[in-house]
mmCIF file of C-alpha atoms in Angstrom:
data_model
loop_
_atom_site.group_PDB
_atom_site.id
_atom_site.type_symbol
_atom_site.label_atom_id
_atom_site.label_comp_id
_atom_site.label_asym_id
_atom_site.label_seq_id
_atom_site.Cartn_x
_atom_site.Cartn_y
_atom_site.Cartn_z
ATOM 1 C CA MET A 1 134.105 105.856 90.146
ATOM 2 C CA ARG A 2 132.209 102.567 90.274
ATOM 3 C CA SER A 3 128.598 102.598 89.208
ATOM 4 C CA PHE A 4 125.876 102.206 91.858
ATOM 5 C CA PHE A 5 124.896 98.865 90.334
ATOM 6 C CA ASN A 6 128.458 97.530 90.252
ATOM 7 C CA HIS A 7 128.348 96.866 93.978
ATOM 8 C CA PRO A 8 126.905 93.319 94.323
ATOM 9 C CA TRP A 9 125.268 93.866 97.741
ATOM 10 C CA ILE A 10 123.554 97.056 96.653
ATOM 11 C CA MET A 11 122.398 95.375 93.448
ATOM 12 C CA LEU A 12 120.997 92.426 95.449
ATOM 13 C CA THR A 13 119.207 94.775 97.825
ATOM 14 C CA PHE A 14 117.730 96.696 94.871
ATOM 15 C CA ILE A 15 116.433 93.488 93.298
ATOM 16 C CA VAL A 16 114.796 92.394 96.572
ATOM 17 C CA VAL A 17 113.469 95.792 97.600
ATOM 18 C CA LEU A 18 111.954 96.983 94.312
ATOM 19 C CA PRO A 19 109.035 94.491 94.147
ATOM 20 C CA VAL A 20 108.207 95.133 97.784
ATOM 21 C CA LEU A 21 108.182 98.898 97.325
ATOM 22 C CA LEU A 22 105.991 98.564 94.238
ATOM 23 C CA SER A 23 103.547 96.340 96.106
ATOM 24 C CA LEU A 24 103.218 99.035 98.767
ATOM 25 C CA ARG A 25 102.237 101.600 96.153
ATOM 26 C CA ASN A 26 99.503 99.395 94.732
ATOM 27 C CA PRO A 27 98.797 96.201 96.689
ATOM 28 C CA ARG A 28 97.042 94.467 93.798
ATOM 29 C CA GLY A 29 94.350 97.041 93.349
ATOM 30 C CA GLU A 30 93.183 97.035 96.950
ATOM 31 C CA PRO A 31 91.610 100.441 97.719
ATOM 32 C CA GLU A 32 93.509 102.424 100.334
ATOM 33 C CA ASN A 33 90.592 103.786 102.363
ATOM 34 C CA LEU A 34 88.215 100.941 103.046
ATOM 35 C CA ILE A 35 86.608 102.192 106.237
ATOM 36 C CA THR A 36 85.754 105.845 106.550
ATOM 37 C CA GLN A 37 82.198 106.052 107.733
ATOM 38 C CA THR A 38 83.006 105.501 111.411
ATOM 39 C CA THR A 39 85.571 108.265 111.798
ATOM 40 C CA THR A 40 84.711 111.746 112.934
ATOM 41 C CA SER A 41 87.974 113.331 111.822
ATOM 42 C CA SER A 42 88.246 115.126 108.512
ATOM 43 C CA SER A 43 90.765 114.176 105.871
ATOM 44 C CA SER A 44 92.820 117.203 106.801
ATOM 45 C CA SER A 45 93.674 115.652 110.146
ATOM 46 C CA PHE A 46 95.645 112.958 108.331
ATOM 47 C CA SER A 47 98.467 115.263 107.316
ATOM 48 C CA GLY A 48 101.427 117.010 108.900
ATOM 49 C CA THR A 49 101.696 116.805 112.660
ATOM 50 C CA SER A 50 98.055 117.418 113.555
ATOM 51 C CA PHE A 51 96.007 115.252 115.845
ATOM 52 C CA GLY A 52 92.697 113.729 114.818
ATOM 53 C CA THR A 53 89.960 112.759 117.284
ATOM 54 C CA VAL A 54 88.568 109.422 116.152
ATOM 55 C CA LYS A 55 85.502 107.638 117.510
ATOM 56 C CA LEU A 56 85.208 103.912 116.920
ATOM 57 C CA ALA A 57 81.961 102.018 117.071
ATOM 58 C CA ASN A 58 81.306 100.691 120.588
ATOM 59 C CA THR A 59 84.390 102.294 122.085
ATOM 60 C CA PHE A 60 85.593 105.595 123.495
ATOM 61 C CA PRO A 61 86.977 108.483 121.408
ATOM 62 C CA PHE A 62 90.736 108.833 121.586
ATOM 63 C CA GLU A 63 93.449 111.085 120.291
ATOM 64 C CA PHE A 64 95.437 109.498 117.456
ATOM 65 C CA ASN A 65 98.822 111.007 116.732
ATOM 66 C CA LEU A 66 99.856 111.027 113.067
ATOM 67 C CA ARG A 67 103.480 111.995 112.547
ATOM 68 C CA ILE A 68 105.675 110.822 109.659
ATOM 69 C CA ARG A 69 103.518 108.041 108.227
ATOM 70 C CA ASP A 70 105.706 106.867 105.379
ATOM 71 C CA GLY A 71 109.126 106.958 107.031
ATOM 72 C CA SER A 72 110.428 109.074 104.149
ATOM 73 C CA ASN A 73 113.244 110.484 106.275
ATOM 74 C CA LEU A 74 114.698 107.043 106.936
ATOM 75 C CA GLN A 75 117.729 105.902 104.945
ATOM 76 C CA TYR A 76 119.374 102.772 103.674
ATOM 77 C CA ASP A 77 122.411 101.974 105.894
ATOM 78 C CA PHE A 78 121.901 105.088 108.025
ATOM 79 C CA TYR A 79 124.806 104.145 110.314
ATOM 80 C CA ARG A 80 127.325 103.547 107.526
ATOM 81 C CA ASP A 81 129.651 106.244 108.901
ATOM 82 C CA THR A 82 128.733 106.476 112.590
ATOM 83 C CA CYS A 83 128.459 102.745 113.373
ATOM 84 C CA PRO A 84 129.213 100.683 110.244
ATOM 85 C CA HIS A 85 129.011 97.299 112.009
ATOM 86 C CA ALA A 86 125.717 97.983 113.812
ATOM 87 C CA GLU A 87 123.508 95.812 111.623
ATOM 88 C CA ASP A 88 126.026 92.954 111.665
ATOM 89 C CA ILE A 89 126.130 93.076 115.458
ATOM 90 C CA ILE A 90 122.342 93.041 115.680
ATOM 91 C CA ARG A 91 122.063 90.192 113.182
ATOM 92 C CA SER A 92 124.655 88.095 115.041
ATOM 93 C CA SER A 93 123.053 88.765 118.420
ATOM 94 C CA VAL A 94 119.611 87.827 117.124
ATOM 95 C CA ALA A 95 120.966 84.555 115.720
ATOM 96 C CA ASP A 96 122.588 83.665 119.050
ATOM 97 C CA ILE A 97 119.361 84.355 120.934
ATOM 98 C CA PHE A 98 117.173 82.584 118.393
ATOM 99 C CA PHE A 99 119.089 79.317 118.471
ATOM 100 C CA ASP A 100 118.941 79.299 122.273
ATOM 101 C CA HIS A 101 115.302 80.416 122.445
ATOM 102 C CA ARG A 102 113.230 79.318 119.453
ATOM 103 C CA THR A 103 110.211 81.263 120.744
ATOM 104 C CA PHE A 104 112.160 84.496 120.343
ATOM 105 C CA ALA A 105 110.868 85.237 116.850
ATOM 106 C CA ALA A 106 107.230 85.205 117.937
ATOM 107 C CA SER A 107 108.021 87.241 121.046
ATOM 108 C CA ILE A 108 109.993 89.932 119.241
ATOM 109 C CA LEU A 109 107.413 90.193 116.447
ATOM 110 C CA ARG A 110 104.660 90.915 118.967
ATOM 111 C CA LEU A 111 106.877 93.326 120.841
ATOM 112 C CA PHE A 112 107.542 95.200 117.615
ATOM 113 C CA PHE A 113 103.877 95.268 116.629
ATOM 114 C CA HIS A 114 102.778 96.627 119.999
ATOM 115 C CA ASP A 115 105.385 99.363 119.826
ATOM 116 C CA CYS A 116 104.546 100.457 116.283
ATOM 117 C CA PHE A 117 100.773 100.257 116.719
ATOM 118 C CA ILE A 118 100.792 102.901 119.462
ATOM 119 C CA GLN A 119 102.191 106.248 118.271
ATOM 120 C CA GLY A 120 104.546 104.594 115.795
ATOM 121 C CA CYS A 121 107.840 102.664 115.822
ATOM 122 C CA ASP A 122 109.607 104.769 118.436
ATOM 123 C CA ALA A 123 110.564 102.320 121.222
ATOM 124 C CA SER A 124 108.100 104.041 123.568
ATOM 125 C CA LEU A 125 106.998 100.561 124.653
ATOM 126 C CA LEU A 126 110.446 99.841 126.096
ATOM 127 C CA LEU A 127 110.417 102.774 128.522
ATOM 128 C CA GLU A 128 109.920 102.352 132.259
ATOM 129 C CA ASP A 129 108.720 105.216 134.444
ATOM 130 C CA ARG A 130 108.868 104.962 138.225
ATOM 131 C CA ASN A 131 106.723 108.066 138.684
ATOM 132 C CA SER A 132 103.785 107.177 136.441
ATOM 133 C CA SER A 133 102.277 104.319 134.458
ATOM 134 C CA SER A 134 104.305 103.376 131.400
ATOM 135 C CA GLU A 135 103.190 101.810 128.148
ATOM 136 C CA LYS A 136 104.832 98.569 129.200
ATOM 137 C CA GLN A 137 102.484 98.385 132.205
ATOM 138 C CA ALA A 138 99.259 98.650 130.186
ATOM 139 C CA ILE A 139 97.279 95.431 130.501
ATOM 140 C CA PRO A 140 97.550 94.471 126.808
ATOM 141 C CA ASN A 141 101.343 94.740 127.121
ATOM 142 C CA GLN A 142 101.746 92.776 130.352
ATOM 143 C CA THR A 143 101.951 89.549 128.358
ATOM 144 C CA LEU A 144 104.836 90.682 126.153
ATOM 145 C CA LYS A 145 108.199 88.981 126.315
ATOM 146 C CA GLY A 146 111.628 89.775 124.924
ATOM 147 C CA PHE A 147 112.437 93.064 126.653
ATOM 148 C CA ASP A 148 115.522 91.497 128.220
ATOM 149 C CA LYS A 149 116.682 90.241 124.818
ATOM 150 C CA ILE A 150 116.463 93.731 123.322
ATOM 151 C CA ASP A 151 118.512 94.977 126.274
ATOM 152 C CA LEU A 152 121.192 92.376 125.509
ATOM 153 C CA ILE A 153 121.364 93.426 121.872
ATOM 154 C CA LYS A 154 121.507 97.087 122.857
ATOM 155 C CA GLU A 155 124.448 96.378 125.199
ATOM 156 C CA GLU A 156 126.356 94.725 122.352
ATOM 157 C CA VAL A 157 125.758 97.695 120.065
ATOM 158 C CA GLU A 158 126.664 100.204 122.784
ATOM 159 C CA GLN A 159 130.056 98.546 123.263
ATOM 160 C CA GLU A 160 130.805 99.217 119.606
ATOM 161 C CA CYS A 161 129.193 102.661 119.217
ATOM 162 C CA PRO A 162 128.046 104.347 122.440
ATOM 163 C CA GLY A 163 124.961 106.529 122.107
ATOM 164 C CA VAL A 164 124.608 106.189 118.329
ATOM 165 C CA VAL A 165 122.062 103.484 117.432
ATOM 166 C CA SER A 166 118.489 103.984 118.623
ATOM 167 C CA CYS A 167 116.466 101.347 120.427
ATOM 168 C CA ALA A 168 113.740 101.851 117.810
ATOM 169 C CA ASP A 169 116.145 100.835 115.036
ATOM 170 C CA ILE A 170 117.420 97.883 117.056
ATOM 171 C CA LEU A 171 113.869 96.628 117.593
ATOM 172 C CA ALA A 172 112.998 97.041 113.901
ATOM 173 C CA LEU A 173 116.133 95.270 112.658
ATOM 174 C CA ALA A 174 115.972 92.513 115.273
ATOM 175 C CA SER A 175 112.357 91.775 114.338
ATOM 176 C CA ARG A 176 113.214 91.444 110.653
ATOM 177 C CA ASP A 177 116.201 89.179 111.365
ATOM 178 C CA ALA A 178 114.225 86.971 113.776
ATOM 179 C CA ILE A 179 111.387 86.554 111.285
ATOM 180 C CA LEU A 180 113.884 85.491 108.635
ATOM 181 C CA LEU A 181 115.449 82.920 110.982
ATOM 182 C CA ALA A 182 111.987 81.552 111.771
ATOM 183 C CA GLY A 183 111.414 80.828 108.083
ATOM 184 C CA GLY A 184 109.684 84.070 107.218
ATOM 185 C CA PRO A 185 110.381 86.319 104.240
ATOM 186 C CA PHE A 186 113.097 88.948 104.000
ATOM 187 C CA TYR A 187 112.068 92.588 103.799
ATOM 188 C CA PRO A 188 114.271 95.702 103.805
ATOM 189 C CA VAL A 189 114.496 97.857 106.918
ATOM 190 C CA LEU A 190 115.581 101.453 106.490
ATOM 191 C CA THR A 191 117.144 103.102 109.535
ATOM 192 C CA GLY A 192 117.456 106.449 111.242
ATOM 193 C CA ARG A 193 114.627 106.139 113.770
ATOM 194 C CA ARG A 194 114.848 108.053 117.018
ATOM 195 C CA ASP A 195 113.528 106.983 120.408
ATOM 196 C CA SER A 196 110.471 108.579 121.979
ATOM 197 C CA ARG A 197 110.892 110.683 125.108
ATOM 198 C CA GLN A 198 107.536 109.565 126.459
ATOM 199 C CA SER A 199 105.425 106.482 126.922
ATOM 200 C CA TYR A 200 101.729 106.064 126.118
ATOM 201 C CA PHE A 201 99.977 104.069 128.829
ATOM 202 C CA GLN A 202 96.404 105.121 128.113
ATOM 203 C CA GLU A 203 96.729 104.797 124.341
ATOM 204 C CA ALA A 204 98.095 101.271 124.721
ATOM 205 C CA THR A 205 95.287 100.388 127.111
ATOM 206 C CA ASP A 206 92.588 101.612 124.715
ATOM 207 C CA GLN A 207 93.880 101.008 121.204
ATOM 208 C CA ILE A 208 95.659 97.630 121.041
ATOM 209 C CA PRO A 209 93.511 95.079 119.147
ATOM 210 C CA ARG A 210 91.786 92.531 121.366
ATOM 211 C CA PRO A 211 91.294 88.772 120.894
ATOM 212 C CA ASP A 212 87.505 89.176 121.106
ATOM 213 C CA ASP A 213 87.214 92.032 118.592
ATOM 214 C CA ASN A 214 84.809 91.605 115.705
ATOM 215 C CA VAL A 215 86.034 92.078 112.162
ATOM 216 C CA THR A 216 84.660 95.615 111.911
ATOM 217 C CA ARG A 217 86.629 96.885 114.880
ATOM 218 C CA THR A 218 89.782 95.065 113.777
ATOM 219 C CA LEU A 219 89.617 96.689 110.338
ATOM 220 C CA GLN A 220 88.875 100.079 111.891
ATOM 221 C CA LEU A 221 91.903 99.971 114.183
ATOM 222 C CA PHE A 222 94.230 98.983 111.366
ATOM 223 C CA ASN A 223 92.687 101.407 108.895
ATOM 224 C CA LEU A 224 93.280 104.317 111.282
ATOM 225 C CA ARG A 225 96.971 103.513 110.950
ATOM 226 C CA GLY A 226 96.872 103.377 107.169
ATOM 227 C CA PHE A 227 96.436 99.626 106.607
ATOM 228 C CA ASN A 228 93.785 98.414 104.176
ATOM 229 C CA ALA A 229 91.914 95.121 104.459
ATOM 230 C CA ARG A 230 94.468 93.102 102.496
ATOM 231 C CA GLU A 231 97.343 94.427 104.579
ATOM 232 C CA THR A 232 95.419 93.715 107.783
ATOM 233 C CA VAL A 233 94.678 90.116 106.830
ATOM 234 C CA SER A 234 98.289 89.504 105.801
ATOM 235 C CA LEU A 235 99.644 91.096 108.986
ATOM 236 C CA LEU A 236 97.388 88.916 111.137
ATOM 237 C CA GLY A 237 99.130 85.980 109.451
ATOM 238 C CA ALA A 238 101.888 86.603 111.987
ATOM 239 C CA HIS A 239 99.850 84.205 114.132
ATOM 240 C CA ASN A 240 101.438 81.480 112.016
ATOM 241 C CA ILE A 241 104.237 81.385 114.575
ATOM 242 C CA GLY A 242 104.042 81.084 118.327
ATOM 243 C CA GLN A 243 101.393 79.629 120.582
ATOM 244 C CA ILE A 244 98.060 81.057 121.673
ATOM 245 C CA GLY A 245 97.960 80.977 125.471
ATOM 246 C CA CYS A 246 94.868 79.504 127.092
ATOM 247 C CA ASP A 247 94.214 82.834 128.810
ATOM 248 C CA PHE A 248 93.123 84.178 125.426
ATOM 249 C CA ILE A 249 90.872 81.212 124.667
ATOM 250 C CA GLN A 250 89.137 80.585 128.011
ATOM 251 C CA GLN A 251 86.301 83.067 127.561
ATOM 252 C CA ARG A 252 85.498 81.746 124.108
ATOM 253 C CA LEU A 253 85.369 78.167 125.390
ATOM 254 C CA TYR A 254 83.483 78.569 128.645
ATOM 255 C CA ASN A 255 81.782 81.972 128.850
ATOM 256 C CA PHE A 256 81.396 83.426 125.383
ATOM 257 C CA GLN A 257 79.976 86.957 125.600
ATOM 258 C CA GLY A 258 78.844 86.289 129.164
ATOM 259 C CA THR A 259 76.598 83.335 128.237
ATOM 260 C CA ARG A 260 78.536 80.740 130.302
ATOM 261 C CA GLN A 261 78.511 78.679 127.118
ATOM 262 C CA PRO A 262 81.138 78.173 124.383
ATOM 263 C CA ASP A 263 81.150 80.173 121.182
ATOM 264 C CA PRO A 264 78.480 78.351 119.131
ATOM 265 C CA SER A 265 80.432 78.951 115.915
ATOM 266 C CA ILE A 266 83.265 76.608 116.975
ATOM 267 C CA PRO A 267 82.956 73.189 115.279
ATOM 268 C CA LEU A 268 82.210 70.540 117.918
ATOM 269 C CA ASN A 269 85.273 68.394 117.181
ATOM 270 C CA PHE A 270 87.524 71.460 117.364
ATOM 271 C CA LEU A 271 85.817 72.612 120.553
ATOM 272 C CA ALA A 272 86.699 69.273 122.126
ATOM 273 C CA ASP A 273 90.335 69.680 121.038
ATOM 274 C CA MET A 274 90.494 73.200 122.441
ATOM 275 C CA LYS A 275 88.945 72.202 125.765
ATOM 276 C CA ARG A 276 91.365 69.307 126.029
ATOM 277 C CA ASN A 277 94.291 71.696 125.636
ATOM 278 C CA CYS A 278 92.703 74.424 127.760
ATOM 279 C CA PRO A 279 90.599 72.994 130.607
ATOM 280 C CA PRO A 280 88.348 75.383 132.531
ATOM 281 C CA ASP A 281 89.945 77.909 134.832
ATOM 282 C CA ASN A 282 87.233 79.367 137.033
ATOM 283 C CA LYS A 283 89.344 82.353 137.969
ATOM 284 C CA ASN A 284 89.485 83.520 134.366
ATOM 285 C CA THR A 285 86.122 82.463 132.944
ATOM 286 C CA SER A 286 83.669 83.820 135.507
ATOM 287 C CA THR A 287 83.240 87.141 133.696
ATOM 288 C CA ASN A 288 83.577 88.357 130.159
ATOM 289 C CA SER A 289 85.688 91.437 130.886
ATOM 290 C CA SER A 290 89.185 90.065 131.318
ATOM 291 C CA THR A 291 89.934 89.100 127.732
ATOM 292 C CA ASN A 292 88.794 92.481 126.478
ATOM 293 C CA LYS A 293 92.093 93.847 127.691
ATOM 294 C CA PHE A 294 94.306 91.337 125.898
ATOM 295 C CA SER A 295 95.819 91.943 122.497
ATOM 296 C CA THR A 296 95.247 89.954 119.356
ATOM 297 C CA PHE A 297 99.004 89.988 118.809
ATOM 298 C CA THR A 298 99.858 89.190 122.435
ATOM 299 C CA ILE A 299 99.342 85.516 123.041
ATOM 300 C CA SER A 300 101.513 84.467 125.961
ATOM 301 C CA LYS A 301 100.796 84.149 129.667
ATOM 302 C CA PRO A 302 99.867 87.431 131.386
ATOM 303 C CA MET A 303 102.225 88.412 134.178
ATOM 304 C CA ASN A 304 99.430 89.469 136.509
ATOM 305 C CA VAL A 305 97.468 86.216 136.246
ATOM 306 C CA HIS A 306 99.071 83.854 138.711
ATOM 307 C CA HIS A 307 96.717 80.914 138.429
ATOM 308 C CA SER A 308 96.187 80.738 134.703
ATOM 309 C CA ASN A 309 96.771 77.601 132.705
ATOM 310 C CA LYS A 310 100.187 77.553 131.072
ATOM 311 C CA LYS A 311 99.104 75.454 128.124
ATOM 312 C CA GLY A 312 98.004 76.725 124.760
ATOM 313 C CA MET A 313 97.680 75.868 121.109
ATOM 314 C CA SER A 314 99.367 76.850 117.871
ATOM 315 C CA TYR A 315 97.747 77.196 114.475
ATOM 316 C CA ALA A 316 99.654 74.138 113.322
ATOM 317 C CA GLN A 317 97.746 72.199 115.998
ATOM 318 C CA ALA A 318 94.485 73.842 114.968
ATOM 319 C CA LEU A 319 94.598 72.208 111.537
ATOM 320 C CA SER A 320 92.880 68.884 111.062
ATOM 321 C CA SER A 321 95.156 65.874 110.774
ATOM 322 C CA ALA A 322 94.324 65.627 107.071
ATOM 323 C CA ILE A 323 96.213 68.822 106.263
ATOM 324 C CA SER A 324 99.932 69.276 106.648
ATOM 325 C CA SER A 325 100.967 72.462 108.391
ATOM 326 C CA GLY A 326 104.288 72.703 106.537
ATOM 327 C CA LYS A 327 106.677 75.494 107.446
ATOM 328 C CA SER A 328 106.001 78.227 109.986
ATOM 329 C CA PHE A 329 105.364 80.893 107.397
ATOM 330 C CA ASP A 330 103.041 79.051 105.058
ATOM 331 C CA THR A 331 99.250 78.928 104.780
ATOM 332 C CA HIS A 332 98.182 76.931 107.834
ATOM 333 C CA TYR A 333 96.791 79.989 109.649
ATOM 334 C CA TYR A 334 94.475 80.715 106.715
ATOM 335 C CA GLN A 335 93.614 77.059 106.155
ATOM 336 C CA SER A 336 92.554 76.866 109.791
ATOM 337 C CA LEU A 337 90.200 79.826 109.377
ATOM 338 C CA LEU A 338 88.628 78.264 106.279
ATOM 339 C CA GLN A 339 87.743 75.221 108.404
ATOM 340 C CA GLY A 340 86.311 77.341 111.205
ATOM 341 C CA ARG A 341 89.260 76.411 113.397
ATOM 342 C CA GLY A 342 90.482 79.867 114.327
ATOM 343 C CA LEU A 343 91.825 79.905 117.863
ATOM 344 C CA LEU A 344 90.976 83.516 118.596
ATOM 345 C CA PHE A 345 87.519 84.931 117.982
ATOM 346 C CA ALA A 346 89.145 87.944 116.271
ATOM 347 C CA ASP A 347 90.985 85.624 113.879
ATOM 348 C CA GLN A 348 87.908 83.578 112.968
ATOM 349 C CA GLN A 349 86.012 86.835 112.453
ATOM 350 C CA LEU A 350 88.008 87.352 109.257
ATOM 351 C CA MET A 351 85.594 84.842 107.730
ATOM 352 C CA ALA A 352 82.561 86.885 108.829
ATOM 353 C CA GLN A 353 82.927 89.531 106.128
ATOM 354 C CA GLU A 354 82.975 88.709 102.421
ATOM 355 C CA LYS A 355 85.917 90.995 101.661
ATOM 356 C CA THR A 356 88.230 89.532 104.308
ATOM 357 C CA ALA A 357 86.983 85.980 103.726
ATOM 358 C CA ARG A 358 88.015 86.260 100.074
ATOM 359 C CA LEU A 359 91.485 87.349 101.164
ATOM 360 C CA VAL A 360 91.775 84.436 103.591
ATOM 361 C CA SER A 361 90.763 82.042 100.821
ATOM 362 C CA ALA A 362 93.284 83.592 98.422
ATOM 363 C CA TYR A 363 96.148 83.258 100.899
ATOM 364 C CA ALA A 364 95.187 79.638 101.611
ATOM 365 C CA SER A 365 94.990 78.667 97.948
ATOM 366 C CA ASP A 366 98.686 78.441 97.024
ATOM 367 C CA ASP A 367 101.982 77.314 98.557
ATOM 368 C CA GLY A 368 102.268 80.413 100.716
ATOM 369 C CA SER A 369 104.170 82.555 98.244
ATOM 370 C CA THR A 370 101.381 85.141 97.956
ATOM 371 C CA PHE A 371 101.105 85.493 101.722
ATOM 372 C CA ARG A 372 104.871 85.719 102.151
ATOM 373 C CA MET A 373 105.181 88.460 99.545
ATOM 374 C CA ASP A 374 102.323 90.476 101.046
ATOM 375 C CA PHE A 375 103.592 89.905 104.584
ATOM 376 C CA ALA A 376 107.018 91.250 103.623
ATOM 377 C CA ALA A 377 105.413 94.333 102.106
ATOM 378 C CA VAL A 378 103.202 95.049 105.095
ATOM 379 C CA MET A 379 106.057 94.526 107.560
ATOM 380 C CA LEU A 380 108.088 97.097 105.647
ATOM 381 C CA LYS A 381 105.144 99.479 105.878
ATOM 382 C CA LEU A 382 104.661 98.761 109.587
ATOM 383 C CA SER A 383 108.342 99.391 110.324
ATOM 384 C CA ASN A 384 108.051 102.885 108.790
ATOM 385 C CA LEU A 385 104.883 103.814 110.660
ATOM 386 C CA ASP A 386 104.958 107.265 112.300
ATOM 387 C CA VAL A 387 108.688 107.185 113.013
ATOM 388 C CA LEU A 388 110.677 109.922 114.748
ATOM 389 C CA THR A 389 113.705 111.144 112.782
ATOM 390 C CA GLY A 390 116.198 114.011 112.648
ATOM 391 C CA ASN A 391 116.010 116.133 115.794
ATOM 392 C CA GLN A 392 112.863 114.439 117.093
ATOM 393 C CA GLY A 393 113.134 112.279 120.165
ATOM 394 C CA GLU A 394 116.537 111.019 121.306
ATOM 395 C CA VAL A 395 118.902 108.052 121.144
ATOM 396 C CA ARG A 396 118.700 106.262 124.484
ATOM 397 C CA LEU A 397 121.747 104.706 126.118
ATOM 398 C CA ASN A 398 119.487 102.228 127.918
ATOM 399 C CA CYS A 399 116.268 101.197 126.191
ATOM 400 C CA SER A 400 114.201 101.349 129.377
ATOM 401 C CA GLN A 401 115.386 104.793 130.500
ATOM 402 C CA LEU A 402 115.341 108.294 129.095
ATOM 403 C CA ARG A 403 118.812 109.545 128.346
ATOM 404 C CA ASN A 404 118.742 112.322 130.981
ATOM 405 C CA SER A 405 116.722 110.497 133.601
#
């Protein structure tokens, strides 16, 4: 019998995976529980299948479901016997879509984040329900794109292995492959996820991070899901790719916190650049409530805003002309924040707290290798968040419909 390490692909995977797994166990000494004083739940609520009632500062209490946090029931090559070509099919499909639609990587990354952030990586976001409001219909999710692309990939997999591969696994694998094609780092994705039998409209409405959140609330929301400050700052580096739609910038430029004035913290030369790219839209800047419902990770045009400006800006544009933006997954997001040129208020707020500002500075200080390594580690952790496995949930035949609907 051949040794485990005699297989070249397994050996390669081991070499790549080991540093990432070790970084998850101890992300360079960063303490695991950075924010505890604002929660009303006891430590016992963070175990097993119990629910904890958590109250955030300046927001409503909500029920937070904690299931299988570490994804320990997932496996390497879970479909080796039941659908051995599944991952190849997904990888090929993602490549075909990516080269036709270069914005796909940013879209699928945000889709994946929104799914995992609410009740875990269970494809609940993909469900549609004609009888009640679905997670997809929540206002923070109305800007998401890429649902049709996941459906295309699912159809390809179903032709090979009907009813075997979950939509949750397809979304996790497709996100990893798209990030890699966009110049991002590789990270391992274990499989064996099951699809949720329900959607979470209210949770998505209340709990998705917003573009106008302050740093305290951002850290609280991520900490409730097991992410420390370093992991939060590295995960927000996903804003390296894609474009920030003007809908998420308007309030900050023209009616910051209801003052009918721009955010005074924006440097004047950058304010002029932002206004040039995003001229005033009276329909979306008259009040301060609309942006509260948009997600930090959702930065495309909302479907229910028919008169919004279609323009936007990327973090490569946000940099001054004296600094090269380099590749998509480098340091330009963090360099922008150091200059006060964060596009979203929530992004620039990372400089408002000494702990997160130090992390931003650290990520901006090298060629991007530190950020890429940490981003790979946190994406692995995100992909394992509160997954359904074994007899939980189901494997949908169509990602938007329950199997017996």
